[in-house]
């Protein structure tokens, strides 16, 4: 296997991280669309049934998914990884592997909606206590810690108000007390932020979003130390939310251009945020790359780019927002983000009553990789109309 070398750029490293000549000499990763793998004899069968082994039965692992895991590990600086059926498959498998009745879990007030559901409904129904804190305050994390706290779930930046969590501060707080930290880094991607370098134990991605990047697959990933991933793998055998080889193969194709795409998402996000902030029809703009963002300094200290996710208010309120979205030509109204084309959403239309009043009037735009001038022109003509 070619050994990826630290110091090289992300794209060079990821192009080489998964290459395995023993596997196949094809330059493009092969698809192992197989559930079964034959053993030479009984002893060999025993040999391949190891933790994280990928040539036994696909619920236990699959060579194509292993390759995807290796690439994500390379980008995140992790030892081991597990590919799941979706981002929610990753987070639910991790949580169900790491906590049990009587434990306490800390999460943030703002999370991806599925994580909120796990914290508010699922875990309490199994006798796990949960507390949600304002992610902007390290003190709130500190004072929420109890003797039985086992896990802290983080997500930064978070949709829709783009709050940032101080990863270094919270991770060190947790580490001193032996509490595991799990960071959903979906929106940042490993190009813009590496939670493990900030001290987090475990990183989760919805591969469905930027890593896949083409609106065509559903998958999730967990990466961390070998020890923690083996623990989760052991539970995932039974929970069964394991990734499909074909989706891993699609993701391996998509992730090869991750850095190029994220550069363009970053550029479009920054340009659009600045344009919106200067437009007279627009109220507040929420984007971590704007100096007006209350946590801009923190964002800059742990992110190398600010991504393609932004939220803003139209001074005309809800009606203006509905009209604005209907006038966009290149931006589609759709629920999921992170692919090559831009999408716009009113959080109110998507999440309804689950949202606080604070975010009801916001509009979200997640720029794709369209040419920046075209994207700005489209948003400008829709605002003017
Ligand atoms: C989409 C998303 C998830 C869930 O991922 P799926 O692949 O849709 O299951 C989790 N966290 C964040 C931040 C997301 O954007």
Short mmCIF file of C-alpha atoms and ligand atoms in Angstrom, two decimals:
data_model
loop_
_atom_site.label_atom_id
_atom_site.label_comp_id
_atom_site.label_asym_id
_atom_site.label_seq_id
_atom_site.Cartn_x
_atom_site.Cartn_y
_atom_site.Cartn_z
CA UNK A 1 0.00 0.00 0.00
CA UNK A 2 1.23 3.49 -0.76
CA UNK A 3 1.81 5.32 2.46
CA UNK A 4 0.31 8.77 2.63
CA UNK A 5 2.83 11.27 3.98
CA UNK A 6 1.98 14.07 6.39
CA UNK A 7 2.85 17.46 4.98
CA UNK A 8 1.35 16.73 1.59
CA UNK A 9 -1.85 18.50 0.54
CA UNK A 10 -5.23 17.02 1.35
CA UNK A 11 -5.99 15.97 -2.22
CA UNK A 12 -2.63 14.25 -2.74
CA UNK A 13 -3.06 12.41 0.55
CA UNK A 14 -6.62 11.33 -0.11
CA UNK A 15 -5.86 10.12 -3.62
CA UNK A 16 -3.28 7.75 -2.15
CA UNK A 17 -4.76 6.87 1.20
CA UNK A 18 -6.96 4.02 0.01
CA UNK A 19 -4.82 2.54 -2.75
CA UNK A 20 -4.07 -1.12 -2.14
CA UNK A 21 -2.33 -3.11 -4.91
CA UNK A 22 -3.13 -6.36 -3.11
CA UNK A 23 -6.77 -5.48 -3.55
CA UNK A 24 -6.69 -4.59 -7.21
CA UNK A 25 -4.33 -2.70 -9.49
CA UNK A 26 -7.13 -0.65 -11.03
CA UNK A 27 -6.44 3.04 -10.54
CA UNK A 28 -10.11 3.72 -9.85
CA UNK A 29 -11.34 1.93 -6.70
CA UNK A 30 -13.11 -1.37 -7.47
CA UNK A 31 -16.65 -1.96 -6.25
CA UNK A 32 -16.99 -5.08 -4.10
CA UNK A 33 -20.71 -5.57 -4.59
CA UNK A 34 -20.67 -8.77 -2.57
CA UNK A 35 -22.05 -9.82 0.78
CA UNK A 36 -19.96 -12.99 1.04
CA UNK A 37 -16.22 -13.56 0.80
CA UNK A 38 -14.85 -17.07 0.50
CA UNK A 39 -12.23 -18.46 2.83
CA UNK A 40 -9.55 -20.98 1.86
CA UNK A 41 -10.33 -23.26 4.78
CA UNK A 42 -11.80 -23.24 8.29
CA UNK A 43 -8.68 -21.72 9.81
CA UNK A 44 -8.73 -18.91 7.26
CA UNK A 45 -12.43 -18.29 7.94
CA UNK A 46 -11.56 -17.81 11.59
CA UNK A 47 -8.72 -15.47 10.60
CA UNK A 48 -10.93 -13.14 8.55
CA UNK A 49 -13.65 -12.85 11.21
CA UNK A 50 -11.65 -10.17 13.04
CA UNK A 51 -12.92 -6.80 14.33
CA UNK A 52 -13.21 -4.35 11.43
CA UNK A 53 -12.34 -7.19 9.02
CA UNK A 54 -13.81 -6.50 5.60
CA UNK A 55 -13.71 -9.87 3.87
CA UNK A 56 -16.13 -12.02 5.80
CA UNK A 57 -19.70 -10.74 5.58
CA UNK A 58 -20.64 -7.21 4.48
CA UNK A 59 -22.58 -6.34 7.68
CA UNK A 60 -19.19 -6.77 9.41
CA UNK A 61 -17.27 -4.82 6.78
CA UNK A 62 -16.67 -4.54 3.06
CA UNK A 63 -13.46 -3.69 1.15
CA UNK A 64 -15.05 -0.78 -0.73
CA UNK A 65 -16.39 0.75 2.48
CA UNK A 66 -13.00 0.19 4.16
CA UNK A 67 -11.35 2.19 1.41
CA UNK A 68 -13.75 5.06 1.99
CA UNK A 69 -13.09 4.86 5.73
CA UNK A 70 -9.34 5.00 5.10
CA UNK A 71 -9.71 8.16 3.02
CA UNK A 72 -11.80 9.91 5.67
CA UNK A 73 -9.36 8.78 8.40
CA UNK A 74 -6.50 10.24 6.39
CA UNK A 75 -8.27 13.60 6.13
CA UNK A 76 -9.31 13.69 9.80
CA UNK A 77 -6.06 12.33 11.22
CA UNK A 78 -7.88 9.29 12.67
CA UNK A 79 -6.73 5.69 13.15
CA UNK A 80 -9.91 3.83 12.26
CA UNK A 81 -13.29 4.40 10.72
CA UNK A 82 -16.69 2.87 10.15
CA UNK A 83 -19.02 3.56 7.22
CA UNK A 84 -22.73 3.55 8.00
CA UNK A 85 -25.96 3.65 6.01
CA UNK A 86 -26.52 7.36 6.70
CA UNK A 87 -25.35 10.16 8.94
CA UNK A 88 -28.12 9.27 11.38
CA UNK A 89 -26.96 5.63 11.22
CA UNK A 90 -23.52 6.85 12.33
CA UNK A 91 -24.72 8.96 15.21
CA UNK A 92 -27.29 6.47 16.51
CA UNK A 93 -24.83 3.57 16.33
CA UNK A 94 -22.19 5.62 18.14
CA UNK A 95 -24.54 6.77 20.88
CA UNK A 96 -26.03 3.31 21.44
CA UNK A 97 -22.49 1.90 21.66
CA UNK A 98 -21.15 4.45 24.12
CA UNK A 99 -23.89 4.94 26.70
CA UNK A 100 -26.24 2.83 28.76
CA UNK A 101 -29.08 3.32 31.25
CA UNK A 102 -27.99 5.48 34.17
CA UNK A 103 -25.46 7.47 32.12
CA UNK A 104 -25.70 11.17 31.35
CA UNK A 105 -25.13 12.77 27.93
CA UNK A 106 -24.57 16.46 27.17
CA UNK A 107 -25.61 17.93 23.84
CA UNK A 108 -26.11 21.38 22.41
CA UNK A 109 -29.27 23.46 22.33
CA UNK A 110 -28.89 23.61 18.54
CA UNK A 111 -28.24 20.43 16.58
CA UNK A 112 -29.22 18.70 13.40
CA UNK A 113 -32.86 17.78 14.02
CA UNK A 114 -32.21 14.01 14.27
CA UNK A 115 -29.63 14.53 17.01
CA UNK A 116 -32.09 16.68 18.95
CA UNK A 117 -34.57 13.80 18.68
CA UNK A 118 -32.00 11.34 20.08
CA UNK A 119 -31.22 13.68 22.99
CA UNK A 120 -34.80 14.67 23.83
CA UNK A 121 -36.73 11.49 23.17
CA UNK A 122 -34.80 8.32 22.42
CA UNK A 123 -32.11 8.42 25.11
CA UNK A 124 -34.48 9.45 27.94
CA UNK A 125 -36.82 6.60 26.92
CA UNK A 126 -33.93 4.18 27.61
CA UNK A 127 -33.08 5.68 30.97
CA UNK A 128 -30.22 7.90 29.80
CA UNK A 129 -30.31 11.42 31.19
CA UNK A 130 -29.54 14.28 28.79
CA UNK A 131 -28.78 17.99 29.14
CA UNK A 132 -28.62 20.50 26.29
CA UNK A 133 -26.48 23.60 26.65
CA UNK A 134 -25.78 26.78 24.71
CA UNK A 135 -22.80 25.72 22.60
CA UNK A 136 -21.38 29.28 22.64
CA UNK A 137 -20.64 28.98 26.35
CA UNK A 138 -17.82 26.71 27.53
CA UNK A 139 -19.02 27.42 31.10
CA UNK A 140 -22.41 25.88 30.32
CA UNK A 141 -20.70 22.67 29.21
CA UNK A 142 -18.55 22.71 32.34
CA UNK A 143 -21.43 23.18 34.74
CA UNK A 144 -23.59 20.55 32.99
CA UNK A 145 -21.01 17.81 33.70
CA UNK A 146 -22.14 15.27 36.31
CA UNK A 147 -20.34 12.28 37.83
CA UNK A 148 -22.22 9.97 35.39
CA UNK A 149 -21.58 12.05 32.23
CA UNK A 150 -20.18 9.67 29.60
CA UNK A 151 -20.58 11.52 26.33
CA UNK A 152 -20.65 15.09 24.99
CA UNK A 153 -22.13 15.55 21.52
CA UNK A 154 -20.87 18.59 19.59
CA UNK A 155 -21.76 20.06 16.24
CA UNK A 156 -20.08 23.11 14.72
CA UNK A 157 -20.95 25.21 12.85
CA UNK A 158 -24.62 24.52 13.38
CA UNK A 159 -27.61 25.24 11.17
CA UNK A 160 -29.36 27.69 10.92
CA UNK A 161 -27.75 30.39 13.12
CA UNK A 162 -24.14 29.24 12.53
CA UNK A 163 -23.18 29.10 16.19
CA UNK A 164 -19.68 27.80 16.81
CA UNK A 165 -18.52 25.43 19.56
CA UNK A 166 -15.04 25.97 21.03
CA UNK A 167 -13.78 22.47 20.21
CA UNK A 168 -10.42 22.78 21.98
CA UNK A 169 -11.92 24.09 25.20
CA UNK A 170 -14.78 21.58 25.41
CA UNK A 171 -12.60 18.63 24.37
CA UNK A 172 -10.01 19.39 27.05
CA UNK A 173 -12.72 19.84 29.66
CA UNK A 174 -14.10 16.40 28.74
CA UNK A 175 -10.73 14.69 28.45
CA UNK A 176 -9.72 15.69 31.97
CA UNK A 177 -12.82 13.87 33.26
CA UNK A 178 -12.62 10.83 30.96
CA UNK A 179 -15.74 11.86 29.02
CA UNK A 180 -15.92 10.95 25.32
CA UNK A 181 -16.49 13.78 22.84
CA UNK A 182 -18.26 13.14 19.55
CA UNK A 183 -18.29 15.96 16.99
CA UNK A 184 -20.66 16.14 14.03
CA UNK A 185 -18.39 17.93 11.56
CA UNK A 186 -20.63 17.49 8.51
CA UNK A 187 -20.93 21.17 7.62
CA UNK A 188 -17.26 22.00 8.03
CA UNK A 189 -15.85 18.91 6.28
CA UNK A 190 -12.28 17.79 7.04
CA UNK A 191 -11.02 20.40 4.58
CA UNK A 192 -12.19 23.30 6.78
CA UNK A 193 -11.94 21.78 10.28
CA UNK A 194 -10.37 18.74 11.97
CA UNK A 195 -12.01 18.09 15.35
CA UNK A 196 -9.53 15.36 16.33
CA UNK A 197 -6.66 17.84 16.03
CA UNK A 198 -8.65 19.97 18.50
CA UNK A 199 -8.82 17.04 20.95
CA UNK A 200 -12.19 15.41 20.13
CA UNK A 201 -12.33 11.61 20.40
CA UNK A 202 -14.72 10.83 17.61
CA UNK A 203 -15.81 12.60 14.43
CA UNK A 204 -19.01 11.94 12.57
CA UNK A 205 -19.99 12.91 9.03
CA UNK A 206 -23.11 12.71 7.01
CA UNK A 207 -21.27 11.53 3.89
CA UNK A 208 -24.57 12.28 2.13
CA UNK A 209 -23.60 15.95 2.19
CA UNK A 210 -20.23 17.37 1.15
CA UNK A 211 -18.09 14.21 1.21
CA UNK A 212 -20.33 12.48 -1.35
CA UNK A 213 -21.05 15.88 -2.79
CA UNK A 214 -23.31 15.04 -5.73
CA UNK A 215 -26.83 14.64 -4.24
CA UNK A 216 -26.82 10.96 -5.17
CA UNK A 217 -25.98 8.82 -2.15
CA UNK A 218 -26.88 8.36 1.50
CA UNK A 219 -24.03 7.35 3.87
CA UNK A 220 -22.40 8.22 7.17
CA UNK A 221 -18.97 7.88 8.72
CA UNK A 222 -17.43 7.67 12.18
CA UNK A 223 -13.69 8.05 12.67
CA UNK A 224 -11.57 7.95 15.80
CA UNK A 225 -9.05 5.84 17.64
CA UNK A 226 -8.88 2.13 16.86
CA UNK A 227 -10.14 1.33 20.36
CA UNK A 228 -13.30 3.44 20.18
CA UNK A 229 -14.14 2.42 16.59
CA UNK A 230 -13.79 -1.27 17.49
CA UNK A 231 -16.24 -0.75 20.35
CA UNK A 232 -18.73 0.88 18.00
CA UNK A 233 -18.11 -1.73 15.29
CA UNK A 234 -18.92 -4.47 17.77
CA UNK A 235 -22.32 -2.92 18.45
CA UNK A 236 -22.93 -2.05 14.79
CA UNK A 237 -22.81 -5.77 13.94
CA UNK A 238 -26.07 -6.11 15.80
CA UNK A 239 -27.61 -2.71 15.09
CA UNK A 240 -26.99 -3.23 11.39
CA UNK A 241 -26.88 0.39 10.15
CA UNK A 242 -23.84 -0.49 8.07
CA UNK A 243 -23.07 1.31 4.79
CA UNK A 244 -23.86 -0.18 1.38
CA UNK A 245 -20.80 -0.93 -0.80
CA UNK A 246 -22.27 0.82 -3.83
CA UNK A 247 -22.82 4.01 -1.85
CA UNK A 248 -19.25 3.81 -0.55
CA UNK A 249 -18.04 3.44 -4.11
CA UNK A 250 -20.00 6.52 -5.19
CA UNK A 251 -18.62 8.40 -2.18
CA UNK A 252 -15.04 7.35 -3.08
CA UNK A 253 -15.61 8.92 -6.47
CA UNK A 254 -17.17 12.06 -5.01
CA UNK A 255 -14.60 12.57 -2.25
CA UNK A 256 -11.71 12.69 -4.74
CA UNK A 257 -12.74 16.24 -5.63
CA UNK A 258 -13.63 17.26 -2.08
CA UNK A 259 -10.92 19.86 -1.66
CA UNK A 260 -11.62 21.46 -5.05
CA UNK A 261 -15.33 21.59 -4.36
CA UNK A 262 -14.92 22.95 -0.84
CA UNK A 263 -12.69 25.74 -2.13
CA UNK A 264 -15.50 26.81 -4.44
CA UNK A 265 -18.19 26.35 -1.73
CA UNK A 266 -16.04 28.51 0.58
CA UNK A 267 -15.57 31.18 -2.09
CA UNK A 268 -19.27 31.22 -2.96
CA UNK A 269 -20.30 31.26 0.70
CA UNK A 270 -18.00 34.19 1.48
CA UNK A 271 -18.97 36.17 -1.63
CA UNK A 272 -22.68 35.60 -1.08
CA UNK A 273 -22.51 36.46 2.63
CA UNK A 274 -20.70 39.72 1.89
CA UNK A 275 -23.09 40.60 -0.93
CA UNK A 276 -26.17 39.90 1.20
CA UNK A 277 -24.78 41.86 4.13
CA UNK A 278 -24.40 44.93 1.90
CA UNK A 279 -27.87 44.67 0.32
CA UNK A 280 -30.59 47.04 1.52
CA UNK A 281 -33.36 44.39 1.44
CA UNK A 282 -31.43 42.11 3.79
CA UNK A 283 -31.33 42.23 7.59
CA UNK A 284 -28.95 40.03 9.52
CA UNK A 285 -26.63 37.56 7.76
CA UNK A 286 -25.31 34.55 9.66
CA UNK A 287 -22.02 33.23 8.27
CA UNK A 288 -18.94 32.35 10.32
CA UNK A 289 -16.65 33.97 7.74
CA UNK A 290 -18.10 37.45 8.31
CA UNK A 291 -16.29 39.69 10.79
CA UNK A 292 -19.79 40.66 12.00
CA UNK A 293 -20.34 37.06 13.22
CA UNK A 294 -20.15 37.24 17.03
CA UNK A 295 -17.80 34.22 17.10
CA UNK A 296 -15.70 35.16 14.08
CA UNK A 297 -12.42 34.99 16.01
CA UNK A 298 -13.21 31.52 17.37
CA UNK A 299 -14.32 30.31 13.93
CA UNK A 300 -11.03 31.55 12.46
CA UNK A 301 -9.03 29.80 15.17
CA UNK A 302 -10.45 26.35 14.41
CA UNK A 303 -11.58 26.53 10.77
CA UNK A 304 -9.44 27.14 7.69
CA UNK A 305 -12.49 27.99 5.55
CA UNK A 306 -16.07 28.81 6.41
CA UNK A 307 -18.05 26.59 4.11
CA UNK A 308 -21.10 26.91 1.95
CA UNK A 309 -23.90 27.33 4.44
CA UNK A 310 -25.42 30.66 5.33
CA UNK A 311 -28.62 32.10 6.70
CA UNK A 312 -30.11 35.57 6.38
CA UNK A 313 -33.17 37.62 7.17
CA UNK A 314 -35.16 39.53 4.59
CA UNK A 315 -36.48 42.83 5.87
CA UNK A 316 -39.78 42.08 4.08
CA UNK A 317 -40.33 39.06 6.35
CA UNK A 318 -41.94 35.76 5.50
CA UNK A 319 -43.80 36.90 2.35
CA UNK A 320 -40.72 38.50 0.86
CA UNK A 321 -38.84 35.28 1.56
CA UNK A 322 -41.38 33.10 -0.23
CA UNK A 323 -41.29 35.47 -3.22
CA UNK A 324 -37.46 35.61 -3.16
CA UNK A 325 -37.05 31.85 -3.26
CA UNK A 326 -39.58 31.49 -6.10
CA UNK A 327 -37.60 33.98 -8.22
CA UNK A 328 -34.25 32.18 -7.99
CA UNK A 329 -33.18 30.64 -11.30
CA UNK A 330 -30.07 28.61 -10.48
CA UNK A 331 -30.86 27.77 -6.89
CA UNK A 332 -33.41 25.06 -6.21
CA UNK A 333 -35.74 24.79 -3.25
CA UNK A 334 -34.63 21.53 -1.68
CA UNK A 335 -34.09 20.05 1.74
CA UNK A 336 -30.57 18.61 1.64
CA UNK A 337 -27.30 20.39 1.03
CA UNK A 338 -23.66 19.77 0.31
CA UNK A 339 -23.93 18.78 -3.33
CA UNK A 340 -22.59 20.56 -6.38
CA UNK A 341 -25.67 22.72 -6.95
CA UNK A 342 -27.01 25.46 -4.71
CA UNK A 343 -30.14 24.98 -2.68
CA UNK A 344 -32.29 27.42 -0.73
CA UNK A 345 -34.66 26.65 2.10
CA UNK A 346 -36.80 28.45 4.60
CA UNK A 347 -36.12 26.64 7.85
CA UNK A 348 -39.72 27.42 8.80
CA UNK A 349 -40.99 25.41 5.83
CA UNK A 350 -38.64 22.52 6.54
CA UNK A 351 -38.75 22.12 10.29
CA UNK A 352 -42.04 23.87 11.17
CA UNK A 353 -42.88 23.90 14.84
CA UNK A 354 -39.58 22.33 15.91
CA UNK A 355 -37.92 25.70 15.41
CA UNK A 356 -37.75 28.51 17.89
CA UNK A 357 -39.24 31.88 16.94
CA UNK A 358 -35.71 33.18 16.62
CA UNK A 359 -35.14 31.25 13.41
CA UNK A 360 -38.62 31.29 11.87
CA UNK A 361 -37.85 34.35 9.75
CA UNK A 362 -34.49 33.13 8.46
CA UNK A 363 -33.69 31.97 4.95
CA UNK A 364 -30.98 29.44 4.34
CA UNK A 365 -28.86 29.26 1.22
CA UNK A 366 -26.19 26.68 0.72
CA UNK A 367 -24.16 27.67 -2.30
CA UNK A 368 -23.07 24.88 -4.59
CA UNK A 369 -20.06 25.14 -6.89
CA UNK A 370 -21.65 27.32 -9.59
CA UNK A 371 -19.50 30.16 -10.89
CA UNK A 372 -19.57 32.86 -8.27
CA UNK A 373 -20.66 35.73 -10.51
CA UNK A 374 -23.64 33.75 -11.83
CA UNK A 375 -24.75 32.82 -8.35
CA UNK A 376 -24.51 36.40 -7.11
CA UNK A 377 -26.38 37.66 -10.18
CA UNK A 378 -29.19 35.18 -9.55
CA UNK A 379 -29.55 36.14 -5.90
CA UNK A 380 -29.40 39.83 -6.82
CA UNK A 381 -32.17 39.61 -9.44
CA UNK A 382 -34.38 37.61 -7.04
CA UNK A 383 -33.83 40.18 -4.28
CA UNK A 384 -34.63 43.04 -6.63
CA UNK A 385 -37.84 41.44 -7.82
C1 LIG B 1 -27.75 15.57 7.13
C2 LIG B 1 -27.11 15.66 8.43
C3 LIG B 1 -27.14 14.60 9.33
C4 LIG B 1 -27.85 13.31 9.02
O1 LIG B 1 -27.28 12.69 7.90
P1 LIG B 1 -28.09 11.70 6.94
O2 LIG B 1 -27.05 11.21 6.02
O3 LIG B 1 -29.18 12.52 6.28
O4 LIG B 1 -28.67 10.64 7.82
C5 LIG B 1 -26.50 14.76 10.54
N1 LIG B 1 -25.87 15.91 10.87
C6 LIG B 1 -25.83 16.96 10.02
C7 LIG B 1 -25.10 18.19 10.44
C8 LIG B 1 -26.44 16.87 8.78
O5 LIG B 1 -26.42 17.92 7.95
#
